[in-house]
mmCIF file of C-alpha atoms in Angstrom:
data_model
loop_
_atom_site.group_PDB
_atom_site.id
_atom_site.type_symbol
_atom_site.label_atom_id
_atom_site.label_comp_id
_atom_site.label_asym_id
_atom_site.label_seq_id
_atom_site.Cartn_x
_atom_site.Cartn_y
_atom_site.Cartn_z
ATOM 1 C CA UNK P 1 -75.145 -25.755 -80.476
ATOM 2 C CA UNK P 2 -73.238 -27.205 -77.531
ATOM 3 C CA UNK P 3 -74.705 -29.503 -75.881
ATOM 4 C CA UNK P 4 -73.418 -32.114 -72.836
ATOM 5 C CA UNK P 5 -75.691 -35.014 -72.579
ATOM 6 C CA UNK P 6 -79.352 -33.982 -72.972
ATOM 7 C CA UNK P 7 -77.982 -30.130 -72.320
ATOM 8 C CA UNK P 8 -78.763 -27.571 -74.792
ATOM 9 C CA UNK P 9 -76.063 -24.537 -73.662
ATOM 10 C CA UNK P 10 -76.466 -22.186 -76.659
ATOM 11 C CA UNK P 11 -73.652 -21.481 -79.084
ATOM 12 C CA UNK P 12 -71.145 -20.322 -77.111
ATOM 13 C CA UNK P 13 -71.562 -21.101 -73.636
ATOM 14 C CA UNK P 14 -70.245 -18.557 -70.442
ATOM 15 C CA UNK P 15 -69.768 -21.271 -67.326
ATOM 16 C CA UNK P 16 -69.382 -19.882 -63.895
ATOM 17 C CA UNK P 17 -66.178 -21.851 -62.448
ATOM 18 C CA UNK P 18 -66.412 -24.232 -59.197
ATOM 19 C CA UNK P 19 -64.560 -22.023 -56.508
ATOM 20 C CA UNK P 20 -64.091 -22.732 -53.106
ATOM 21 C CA UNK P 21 -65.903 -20.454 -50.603
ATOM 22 C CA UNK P 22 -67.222 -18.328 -53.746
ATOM 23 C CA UNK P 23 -69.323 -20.187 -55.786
ATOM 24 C CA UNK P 24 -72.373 -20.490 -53.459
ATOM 25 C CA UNK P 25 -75.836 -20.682 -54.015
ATOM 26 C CA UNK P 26 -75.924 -16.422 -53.436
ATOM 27 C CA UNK P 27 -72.773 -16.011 -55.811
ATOM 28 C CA UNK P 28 -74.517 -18.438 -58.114
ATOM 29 C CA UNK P 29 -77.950 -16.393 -57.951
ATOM 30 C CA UNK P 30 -76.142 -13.099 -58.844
ATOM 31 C CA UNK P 31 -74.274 -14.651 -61.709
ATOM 32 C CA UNK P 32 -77.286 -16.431 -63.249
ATOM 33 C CA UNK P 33 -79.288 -13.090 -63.158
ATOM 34 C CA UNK P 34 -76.483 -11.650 -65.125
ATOM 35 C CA UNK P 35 -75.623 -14.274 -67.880
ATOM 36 C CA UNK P 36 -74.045 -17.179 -66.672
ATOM 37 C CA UNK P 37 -75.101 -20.279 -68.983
ATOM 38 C CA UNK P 38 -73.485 -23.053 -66.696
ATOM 39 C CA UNK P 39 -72.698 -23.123 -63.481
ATOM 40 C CA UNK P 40 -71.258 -25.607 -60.611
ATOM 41 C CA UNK P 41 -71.122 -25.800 -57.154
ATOM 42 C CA UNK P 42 -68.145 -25.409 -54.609
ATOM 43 C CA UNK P 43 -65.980 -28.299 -54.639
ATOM 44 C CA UNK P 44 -67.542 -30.723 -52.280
ATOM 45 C CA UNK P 45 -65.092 -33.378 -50.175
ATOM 46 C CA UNK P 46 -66.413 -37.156 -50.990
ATOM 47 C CA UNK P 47 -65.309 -37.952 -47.444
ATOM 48 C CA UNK P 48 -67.432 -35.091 -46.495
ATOM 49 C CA UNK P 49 -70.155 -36.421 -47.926
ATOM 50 C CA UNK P 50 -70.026 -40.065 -46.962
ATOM 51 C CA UNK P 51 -69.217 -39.232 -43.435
ATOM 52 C CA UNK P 52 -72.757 -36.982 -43.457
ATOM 53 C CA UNK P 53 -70.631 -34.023 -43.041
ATOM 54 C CA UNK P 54 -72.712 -30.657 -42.312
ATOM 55 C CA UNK P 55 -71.035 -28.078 -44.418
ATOM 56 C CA UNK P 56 -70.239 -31.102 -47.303
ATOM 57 C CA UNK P 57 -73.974 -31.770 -47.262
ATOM 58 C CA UNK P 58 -74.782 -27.943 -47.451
ATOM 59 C CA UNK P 59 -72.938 -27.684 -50.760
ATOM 60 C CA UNK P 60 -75.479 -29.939 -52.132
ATOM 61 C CA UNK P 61 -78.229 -27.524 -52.037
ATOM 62 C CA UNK P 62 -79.111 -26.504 -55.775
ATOM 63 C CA UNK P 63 -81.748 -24.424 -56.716
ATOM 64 C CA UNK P 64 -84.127 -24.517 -59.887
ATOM 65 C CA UNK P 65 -83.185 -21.060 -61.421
ATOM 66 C CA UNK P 66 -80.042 -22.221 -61.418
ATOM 67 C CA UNK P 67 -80.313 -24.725 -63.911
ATOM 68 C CA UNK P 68 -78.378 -26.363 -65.627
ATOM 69 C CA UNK P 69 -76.002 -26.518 -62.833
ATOM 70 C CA UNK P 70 -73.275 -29.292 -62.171
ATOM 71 C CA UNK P 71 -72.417 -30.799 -58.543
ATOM 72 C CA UNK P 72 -68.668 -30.635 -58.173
ATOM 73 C CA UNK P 73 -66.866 -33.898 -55.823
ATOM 74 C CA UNK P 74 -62.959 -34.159 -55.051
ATOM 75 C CA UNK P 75 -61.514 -37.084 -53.696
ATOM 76 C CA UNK P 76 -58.162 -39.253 -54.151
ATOM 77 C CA UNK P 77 -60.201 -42.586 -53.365
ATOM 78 C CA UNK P 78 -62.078 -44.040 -56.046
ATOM 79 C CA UNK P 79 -64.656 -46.114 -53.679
ATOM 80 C CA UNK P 80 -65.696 -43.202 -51.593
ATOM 81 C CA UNK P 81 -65.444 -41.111 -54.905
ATOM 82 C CA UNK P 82 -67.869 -43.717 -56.186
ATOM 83 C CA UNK P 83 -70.671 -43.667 -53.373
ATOM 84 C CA UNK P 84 -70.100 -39.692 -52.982
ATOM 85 C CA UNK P 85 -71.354 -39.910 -57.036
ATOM 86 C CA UNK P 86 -74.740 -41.422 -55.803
ATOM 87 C CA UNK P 87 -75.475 -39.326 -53.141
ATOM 88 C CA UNK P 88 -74.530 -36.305 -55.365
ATOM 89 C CA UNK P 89 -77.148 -37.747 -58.440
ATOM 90 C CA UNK P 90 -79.906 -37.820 -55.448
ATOM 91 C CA UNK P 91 -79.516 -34.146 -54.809
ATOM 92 C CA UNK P 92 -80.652 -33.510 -58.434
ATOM 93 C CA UNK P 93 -77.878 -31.846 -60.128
ATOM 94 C CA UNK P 94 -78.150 -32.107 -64.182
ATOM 95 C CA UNK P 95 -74.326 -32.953 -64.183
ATOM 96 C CA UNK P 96 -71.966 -34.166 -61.721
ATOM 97 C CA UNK P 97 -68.265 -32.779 -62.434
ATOM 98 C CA UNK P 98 -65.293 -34.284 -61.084
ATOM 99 C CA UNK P 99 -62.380 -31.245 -59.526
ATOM 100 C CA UNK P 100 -59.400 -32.763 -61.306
ATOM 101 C CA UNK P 101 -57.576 -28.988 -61.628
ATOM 102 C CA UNK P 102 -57.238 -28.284 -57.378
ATOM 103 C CA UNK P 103 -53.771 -27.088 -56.948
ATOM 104 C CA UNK P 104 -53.676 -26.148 -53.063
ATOM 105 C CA UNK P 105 -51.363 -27.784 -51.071
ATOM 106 C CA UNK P 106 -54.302 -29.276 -48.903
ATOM 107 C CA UNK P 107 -56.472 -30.784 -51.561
ATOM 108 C CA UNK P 108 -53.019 -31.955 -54.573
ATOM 109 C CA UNK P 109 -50.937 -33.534 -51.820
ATOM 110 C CA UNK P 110 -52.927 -36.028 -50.862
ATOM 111 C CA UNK P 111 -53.593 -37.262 -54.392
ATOM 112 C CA UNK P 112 -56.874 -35.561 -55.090
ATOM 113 C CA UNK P 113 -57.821 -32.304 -57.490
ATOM 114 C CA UNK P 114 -54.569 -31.778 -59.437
ATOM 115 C CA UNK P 115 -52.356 -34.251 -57.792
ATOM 116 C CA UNK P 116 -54.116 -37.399 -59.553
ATOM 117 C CA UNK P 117 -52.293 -35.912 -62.969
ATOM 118 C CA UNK P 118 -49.590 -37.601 -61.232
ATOM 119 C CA UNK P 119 -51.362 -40.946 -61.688
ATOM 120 C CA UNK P 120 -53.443 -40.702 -65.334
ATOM 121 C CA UNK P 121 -54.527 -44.203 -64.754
ATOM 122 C CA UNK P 122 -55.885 -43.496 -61.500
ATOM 123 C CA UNK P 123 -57.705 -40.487 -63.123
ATOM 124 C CA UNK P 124 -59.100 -42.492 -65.911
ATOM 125 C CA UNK P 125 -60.044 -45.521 -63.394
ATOM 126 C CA UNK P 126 -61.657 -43.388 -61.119
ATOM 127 C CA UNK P 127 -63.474 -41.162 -63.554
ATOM 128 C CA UNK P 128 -65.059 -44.857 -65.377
ATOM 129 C CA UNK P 129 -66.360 -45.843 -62.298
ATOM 130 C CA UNK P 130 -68.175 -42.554 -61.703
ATOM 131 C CA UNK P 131 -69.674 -42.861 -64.613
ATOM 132 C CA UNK P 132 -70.742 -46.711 -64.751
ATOM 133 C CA UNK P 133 -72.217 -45.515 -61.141
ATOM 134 C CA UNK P 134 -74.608 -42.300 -62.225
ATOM 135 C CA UNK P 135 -77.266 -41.906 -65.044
ATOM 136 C CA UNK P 136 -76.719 -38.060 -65.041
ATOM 137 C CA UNK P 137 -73.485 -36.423 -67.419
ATOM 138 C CA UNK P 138 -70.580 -36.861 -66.030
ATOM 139 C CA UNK P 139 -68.154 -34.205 -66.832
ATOM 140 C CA UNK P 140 -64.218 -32.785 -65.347
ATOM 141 C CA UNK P 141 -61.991 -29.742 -64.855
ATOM 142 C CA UNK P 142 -58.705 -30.065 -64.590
ATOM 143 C CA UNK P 143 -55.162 -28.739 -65.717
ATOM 144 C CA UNK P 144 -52.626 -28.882 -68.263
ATOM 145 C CA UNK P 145 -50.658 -31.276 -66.033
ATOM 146 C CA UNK P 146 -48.662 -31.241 -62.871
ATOM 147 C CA UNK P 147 -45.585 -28.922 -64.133
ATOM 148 C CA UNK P 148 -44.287 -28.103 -67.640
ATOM 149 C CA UNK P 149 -42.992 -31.931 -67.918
ATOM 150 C CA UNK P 150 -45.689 -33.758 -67.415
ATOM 151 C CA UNK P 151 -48.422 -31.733 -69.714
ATOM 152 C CA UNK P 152 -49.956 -34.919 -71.642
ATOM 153 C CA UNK P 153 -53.649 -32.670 -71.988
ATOM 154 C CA UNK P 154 -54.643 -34.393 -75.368
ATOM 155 C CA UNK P 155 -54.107 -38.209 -73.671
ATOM 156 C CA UNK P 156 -55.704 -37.304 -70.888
ATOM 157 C CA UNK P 157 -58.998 -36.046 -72.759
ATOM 158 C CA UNK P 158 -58.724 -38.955 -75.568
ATOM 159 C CA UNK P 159 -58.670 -41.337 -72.257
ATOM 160 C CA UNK P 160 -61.604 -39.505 -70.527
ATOM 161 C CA UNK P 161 -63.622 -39.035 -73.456
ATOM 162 C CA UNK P 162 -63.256 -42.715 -73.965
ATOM 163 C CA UNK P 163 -64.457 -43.910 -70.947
ATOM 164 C CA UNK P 164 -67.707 -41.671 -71.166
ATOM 165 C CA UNK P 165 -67.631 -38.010 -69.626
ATOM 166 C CA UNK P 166 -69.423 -35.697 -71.677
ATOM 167 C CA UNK P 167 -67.136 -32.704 -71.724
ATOM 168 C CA UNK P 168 -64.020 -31.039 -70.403
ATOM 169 C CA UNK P 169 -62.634 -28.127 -68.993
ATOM 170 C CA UNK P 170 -59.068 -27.466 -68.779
ATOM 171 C CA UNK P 171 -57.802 -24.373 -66.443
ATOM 172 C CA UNK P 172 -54.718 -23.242 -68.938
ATOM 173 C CA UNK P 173 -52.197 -23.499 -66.610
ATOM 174 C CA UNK P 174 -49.915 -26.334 -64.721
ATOM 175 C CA UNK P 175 -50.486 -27.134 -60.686
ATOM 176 C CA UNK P 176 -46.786 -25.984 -60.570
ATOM 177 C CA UNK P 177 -48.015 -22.384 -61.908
ATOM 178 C CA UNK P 178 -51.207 -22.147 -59.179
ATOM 179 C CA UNK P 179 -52.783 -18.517 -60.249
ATOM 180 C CA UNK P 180 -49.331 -17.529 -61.547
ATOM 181 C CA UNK P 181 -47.817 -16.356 -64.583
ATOM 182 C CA UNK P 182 -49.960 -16.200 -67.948
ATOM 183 C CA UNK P 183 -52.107 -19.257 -69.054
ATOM 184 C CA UNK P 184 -51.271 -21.058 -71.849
ATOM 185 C CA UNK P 185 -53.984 -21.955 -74.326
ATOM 186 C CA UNK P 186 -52.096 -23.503 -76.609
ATOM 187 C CA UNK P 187 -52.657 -26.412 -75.968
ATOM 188 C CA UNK P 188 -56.317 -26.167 -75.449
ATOM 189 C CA UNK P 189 -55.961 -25.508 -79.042
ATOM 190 C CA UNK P 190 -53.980 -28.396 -79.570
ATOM 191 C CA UNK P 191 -57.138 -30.629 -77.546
ATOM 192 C CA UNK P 192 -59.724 -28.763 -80.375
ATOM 193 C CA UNK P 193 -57.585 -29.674 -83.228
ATOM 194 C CA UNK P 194 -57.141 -33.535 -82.465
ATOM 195 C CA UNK P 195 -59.815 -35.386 -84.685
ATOM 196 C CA UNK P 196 -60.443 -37.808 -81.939
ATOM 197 C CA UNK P 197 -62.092 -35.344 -79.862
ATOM 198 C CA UNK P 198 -65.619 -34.905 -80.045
ATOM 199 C CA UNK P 199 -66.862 -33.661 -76.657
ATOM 200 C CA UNK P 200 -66.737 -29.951 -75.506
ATOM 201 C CA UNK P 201 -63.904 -28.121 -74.378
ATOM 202 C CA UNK P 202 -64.314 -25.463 -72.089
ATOM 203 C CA UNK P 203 -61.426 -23.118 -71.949
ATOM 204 C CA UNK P 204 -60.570 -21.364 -68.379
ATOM 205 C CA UNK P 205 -57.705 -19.214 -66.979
ATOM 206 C CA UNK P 206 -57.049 -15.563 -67.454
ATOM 207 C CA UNK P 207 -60.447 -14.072 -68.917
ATOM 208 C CA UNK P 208 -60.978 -11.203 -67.655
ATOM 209 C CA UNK P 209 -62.837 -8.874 -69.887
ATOM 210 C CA UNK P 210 -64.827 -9.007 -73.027
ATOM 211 C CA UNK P 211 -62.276 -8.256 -75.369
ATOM 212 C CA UNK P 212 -60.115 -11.053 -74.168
ATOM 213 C CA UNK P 213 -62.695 -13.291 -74.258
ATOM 214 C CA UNK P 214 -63.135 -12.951 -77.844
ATOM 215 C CA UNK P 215 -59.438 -12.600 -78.832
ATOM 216 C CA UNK P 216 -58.916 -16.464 -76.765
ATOM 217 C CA UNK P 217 -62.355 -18.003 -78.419
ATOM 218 C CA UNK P 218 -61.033 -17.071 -81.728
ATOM 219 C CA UNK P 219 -57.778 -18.071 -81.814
ATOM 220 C CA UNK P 220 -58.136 -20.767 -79.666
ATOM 221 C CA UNK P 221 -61.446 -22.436 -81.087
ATOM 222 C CA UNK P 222 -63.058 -23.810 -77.585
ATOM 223 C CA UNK P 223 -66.185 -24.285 -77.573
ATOM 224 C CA UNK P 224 -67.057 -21.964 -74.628
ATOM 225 C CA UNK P 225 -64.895 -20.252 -71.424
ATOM 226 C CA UNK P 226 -65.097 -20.631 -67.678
ATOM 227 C CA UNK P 227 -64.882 -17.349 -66.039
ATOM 228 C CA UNK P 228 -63.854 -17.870 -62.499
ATOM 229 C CA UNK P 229 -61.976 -15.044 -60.299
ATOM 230 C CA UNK P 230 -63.185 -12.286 -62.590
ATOM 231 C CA UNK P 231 -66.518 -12.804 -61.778
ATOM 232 C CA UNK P 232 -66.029 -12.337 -58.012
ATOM 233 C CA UNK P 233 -67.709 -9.242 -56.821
ATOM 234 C CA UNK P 234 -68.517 -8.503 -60.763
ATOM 235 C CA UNK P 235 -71.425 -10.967 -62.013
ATOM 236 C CA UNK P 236 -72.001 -8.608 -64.940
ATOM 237 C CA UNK P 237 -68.956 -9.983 -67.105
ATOM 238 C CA UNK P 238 -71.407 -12.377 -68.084
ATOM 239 C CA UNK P 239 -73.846 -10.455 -69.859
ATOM 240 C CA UNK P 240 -70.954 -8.349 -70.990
ATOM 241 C CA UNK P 241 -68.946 -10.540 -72.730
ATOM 242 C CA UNK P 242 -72.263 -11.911 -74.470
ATOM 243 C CA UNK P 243 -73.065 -8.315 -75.285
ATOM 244 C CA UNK P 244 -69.903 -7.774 -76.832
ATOM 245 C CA UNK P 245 -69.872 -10.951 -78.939
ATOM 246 C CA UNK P 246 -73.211 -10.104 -80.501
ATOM 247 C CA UNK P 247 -73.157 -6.411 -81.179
ATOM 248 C CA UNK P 248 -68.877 -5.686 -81.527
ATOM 249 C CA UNK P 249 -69.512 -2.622 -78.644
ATOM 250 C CA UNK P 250 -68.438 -2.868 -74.803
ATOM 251 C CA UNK P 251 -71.570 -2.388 -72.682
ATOM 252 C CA UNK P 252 -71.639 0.168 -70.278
ATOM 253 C CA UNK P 253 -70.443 -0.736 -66.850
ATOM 254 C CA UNK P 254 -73.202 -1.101 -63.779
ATOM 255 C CA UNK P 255 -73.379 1.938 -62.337
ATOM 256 C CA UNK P 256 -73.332 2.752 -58.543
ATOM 257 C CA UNK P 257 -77.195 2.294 -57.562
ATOM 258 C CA UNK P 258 -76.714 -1.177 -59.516
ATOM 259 C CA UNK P 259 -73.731 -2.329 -58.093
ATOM 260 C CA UNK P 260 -75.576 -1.660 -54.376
ATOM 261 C CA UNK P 261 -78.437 -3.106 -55.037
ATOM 262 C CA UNK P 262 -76.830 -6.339 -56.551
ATOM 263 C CA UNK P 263 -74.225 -6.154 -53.280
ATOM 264 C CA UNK P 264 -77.396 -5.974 -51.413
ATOM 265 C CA UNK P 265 -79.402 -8.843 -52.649
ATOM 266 C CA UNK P 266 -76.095 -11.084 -52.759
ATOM 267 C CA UNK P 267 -75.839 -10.086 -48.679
ATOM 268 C CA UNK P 268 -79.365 -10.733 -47.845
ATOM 269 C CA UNK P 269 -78.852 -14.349 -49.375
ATOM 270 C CA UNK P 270 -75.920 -14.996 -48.175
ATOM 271 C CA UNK P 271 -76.986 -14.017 -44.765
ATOM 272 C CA UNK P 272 -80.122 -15.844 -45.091
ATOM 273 C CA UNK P 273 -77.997 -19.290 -46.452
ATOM 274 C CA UNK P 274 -75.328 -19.316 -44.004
ATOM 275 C CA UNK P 275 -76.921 -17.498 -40.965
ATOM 276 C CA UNK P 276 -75.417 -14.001 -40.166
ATOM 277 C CA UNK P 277 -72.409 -14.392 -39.425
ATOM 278 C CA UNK P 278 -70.827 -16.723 -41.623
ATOM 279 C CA UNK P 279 -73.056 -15.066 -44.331
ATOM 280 C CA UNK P 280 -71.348 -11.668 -43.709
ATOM 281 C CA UNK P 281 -68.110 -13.404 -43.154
ATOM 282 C CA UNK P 282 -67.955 -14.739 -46.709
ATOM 283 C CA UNK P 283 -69.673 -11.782 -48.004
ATOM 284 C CA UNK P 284 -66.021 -9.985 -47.710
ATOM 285 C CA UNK P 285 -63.822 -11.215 -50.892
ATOM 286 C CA UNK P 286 -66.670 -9.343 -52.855
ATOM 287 C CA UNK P 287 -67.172 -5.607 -51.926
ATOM 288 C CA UNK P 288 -63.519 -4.806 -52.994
ATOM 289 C CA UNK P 289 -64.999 -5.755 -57.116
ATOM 290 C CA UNK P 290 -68.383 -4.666 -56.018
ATOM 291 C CA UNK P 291 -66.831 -0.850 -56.369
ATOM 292 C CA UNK P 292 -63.772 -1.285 -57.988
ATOM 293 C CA UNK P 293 -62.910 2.123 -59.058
ATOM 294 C CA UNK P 294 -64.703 4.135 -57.105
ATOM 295 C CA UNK P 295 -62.792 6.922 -55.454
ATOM 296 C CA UNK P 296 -61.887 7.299 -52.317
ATOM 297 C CA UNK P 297 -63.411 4.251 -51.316
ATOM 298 C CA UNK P 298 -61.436 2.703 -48.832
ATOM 299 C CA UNK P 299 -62.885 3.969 -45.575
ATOM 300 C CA UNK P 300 -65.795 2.477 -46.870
ATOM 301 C CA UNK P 301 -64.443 -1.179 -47.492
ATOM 302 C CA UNK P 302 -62.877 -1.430 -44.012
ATOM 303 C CA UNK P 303 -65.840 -0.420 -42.346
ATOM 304 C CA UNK P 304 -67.673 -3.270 -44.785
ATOM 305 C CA UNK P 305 -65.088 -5.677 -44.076
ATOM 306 C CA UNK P 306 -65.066 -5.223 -40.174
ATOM 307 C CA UNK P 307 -68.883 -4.585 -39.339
ATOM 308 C CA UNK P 308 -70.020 -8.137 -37.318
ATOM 309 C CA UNK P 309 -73.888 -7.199 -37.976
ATOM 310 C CA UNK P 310 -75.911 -7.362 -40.423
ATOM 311 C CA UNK P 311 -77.818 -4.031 -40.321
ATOM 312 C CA UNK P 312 -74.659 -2.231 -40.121
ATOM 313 C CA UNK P 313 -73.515 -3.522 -43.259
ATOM 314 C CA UNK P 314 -76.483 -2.583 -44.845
ATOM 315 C CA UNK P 315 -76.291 0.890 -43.005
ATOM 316 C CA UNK P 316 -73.215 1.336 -45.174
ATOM 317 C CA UNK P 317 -73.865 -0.009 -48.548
ATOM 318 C CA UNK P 318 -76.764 2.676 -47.801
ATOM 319 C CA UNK P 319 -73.770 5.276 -46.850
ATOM 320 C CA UNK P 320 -72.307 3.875 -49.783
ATOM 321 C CA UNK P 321 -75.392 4.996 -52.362
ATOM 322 C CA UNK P 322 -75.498 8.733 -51.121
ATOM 323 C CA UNK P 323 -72.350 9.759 -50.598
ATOM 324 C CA UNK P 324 -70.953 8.707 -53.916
ATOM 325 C CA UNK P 325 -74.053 9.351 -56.003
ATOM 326 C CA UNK P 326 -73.408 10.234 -59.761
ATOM 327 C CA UNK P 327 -69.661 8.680 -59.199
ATOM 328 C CA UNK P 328 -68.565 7.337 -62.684
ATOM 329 C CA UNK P 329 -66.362 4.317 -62.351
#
């Protein structure tokens, strides 16, 4: 069994990644209803947080279904990264995770999310006082290093393990690569094979169906994967990866009255999170998964992507139901 700190995650654990603007408490509630084991909050700015910062604080809200679920913080300064620690361990998480894998120019430039694997020794001071300053597991995502020259992967989890966090996971690519080219879990192999390391390592990058999931947790050996883009609009690659791990067969897809009526209840609490219309704002990254593969669907996704109300984007999702009834995907 798995387990980070006191947390019991099963065998092989599914974790929903920490993405900006996605991973909200409706996202989350989707993915939890359809297999998720572990999931974590949008990165949340320690600034933000110290300086009382609305949408920072928002982030904080965490929900009891949704348990276990990690707090995520980013920062590049390791006393505000400290106090943002505390106020994140009063909002109840069961882990706080530190964003060590950022790559945007925004976030890596100024020394926080990826850019601190230009300064391991920042990383590993940092990370020891965040966890000398909560009682709750401290754990971190990050990447194989800054470019190809730099990957030191196996120091840098020795170093954190070290100095206390209770598990790792390591998005398979460089912040040189961002989302591009393939992701190379080699080395994640390389971390599982050094003796020295006894925490979990979570593998991320590139899953994307059940099949691959099983092909990379075989040859690779990690002791669960991070599903983080292919998840977005499709919360059922949870329970479909599990499915395919126990049984050998590929379960059948969601069809169309499923795939509204999960669109629907991610709307309605997204709408009801973030008030209407940021709610059906950020609602829009996720129809175009939502019905991936439906024909002829396109009229249909503008008009979702455009509507400014609420019951109009309901009035189509009911469009949606009837006028492709039966449609196999």
């Amino acid at each position: 069994m798995i387990k980070i700190g006191d947390l019991n995650l099963g065998e092989f654990p599914l974790l929903l990644a920490p993405m900006e603007d996605v991973s909200d408490p409706p996202f989350r509630a989707v993915c939890k209803s359809n297999g998720a084991d572990l999931m974590f909050t949008e990165f949340i700015s320690s600034e933000g947080l110290i300086r009382d910062a609305a949408k920072s604080v928002q982030k904080l809200d965490v929900y009891d279904y949704e348990r276990p679920i990690g707090i995520q913080i980013f920062g590049n300064e390791i006393s505000s990264m400290r106090e943002a620690a505390s106020i994140v361990e009063a909002a109840g998480p069961d882990i706080l995770d530190i964003n060590y894998g950022c790559p945007v120019n925004k976030v890596a430039c100024k020394g926080a999310g990826a850019g601190i694997l230009l300064d391991i020794d920042k990383m590993v001071s940092m990370t020891a006082e965040i966890v000398k300053e909560v009682n709750i597991p401290v754990t971190v995502k990050t990447r194989l290093g800054w470019d190809e020259n730099s990957i030191r992967i196996e120091e840098v989890t020795e170093r954190l393990q070290d100095i206390g966090i209770q598990a790792i996971s390591i998005h398979a690519r460089t912040r040189k690569q961002m989302y591009k080219g393939e992701a190379n879990w080699k080395y994640l192999a390389d971390v599982k094979n050094n003796p020295r390391i006894k925490i979990p390592v979570f593998g991320n990058g590139d899953i994307d169906s059940p099949e691959k999931a099983r092909i990379y947790r075989d040859k690779y050996g990690v002791d669960g994967i991070m599903i983080g883009r292919a998840a977005i609009g499709y919360p059922w690659i949870f329970n479909e990866i599990k499915h395919y791990f126990s049984t050998g067969n590929l379960l059948a897809g969601p069809d169309l009255e499923e795939r509204v009526a999960v669109a629907k209840r991610h709307l309605d609490f997204s709408v009801e999170w973030k008030g209407e219309k940021l709610g059906l704002l950020e609602m829009r990254r996720h129809y175009t998964n939502y019905f991936r593969g439906l024909p002829h669907f396109k009229p249909y996704r503008t008009a979702l992507v455009t509507t400014e109300d609420y019951p109009g984007v309901v009035q189509i999702l009911d469009e949606v139901s009837k006028v492709f009834a039966g449609a196999e995907f």
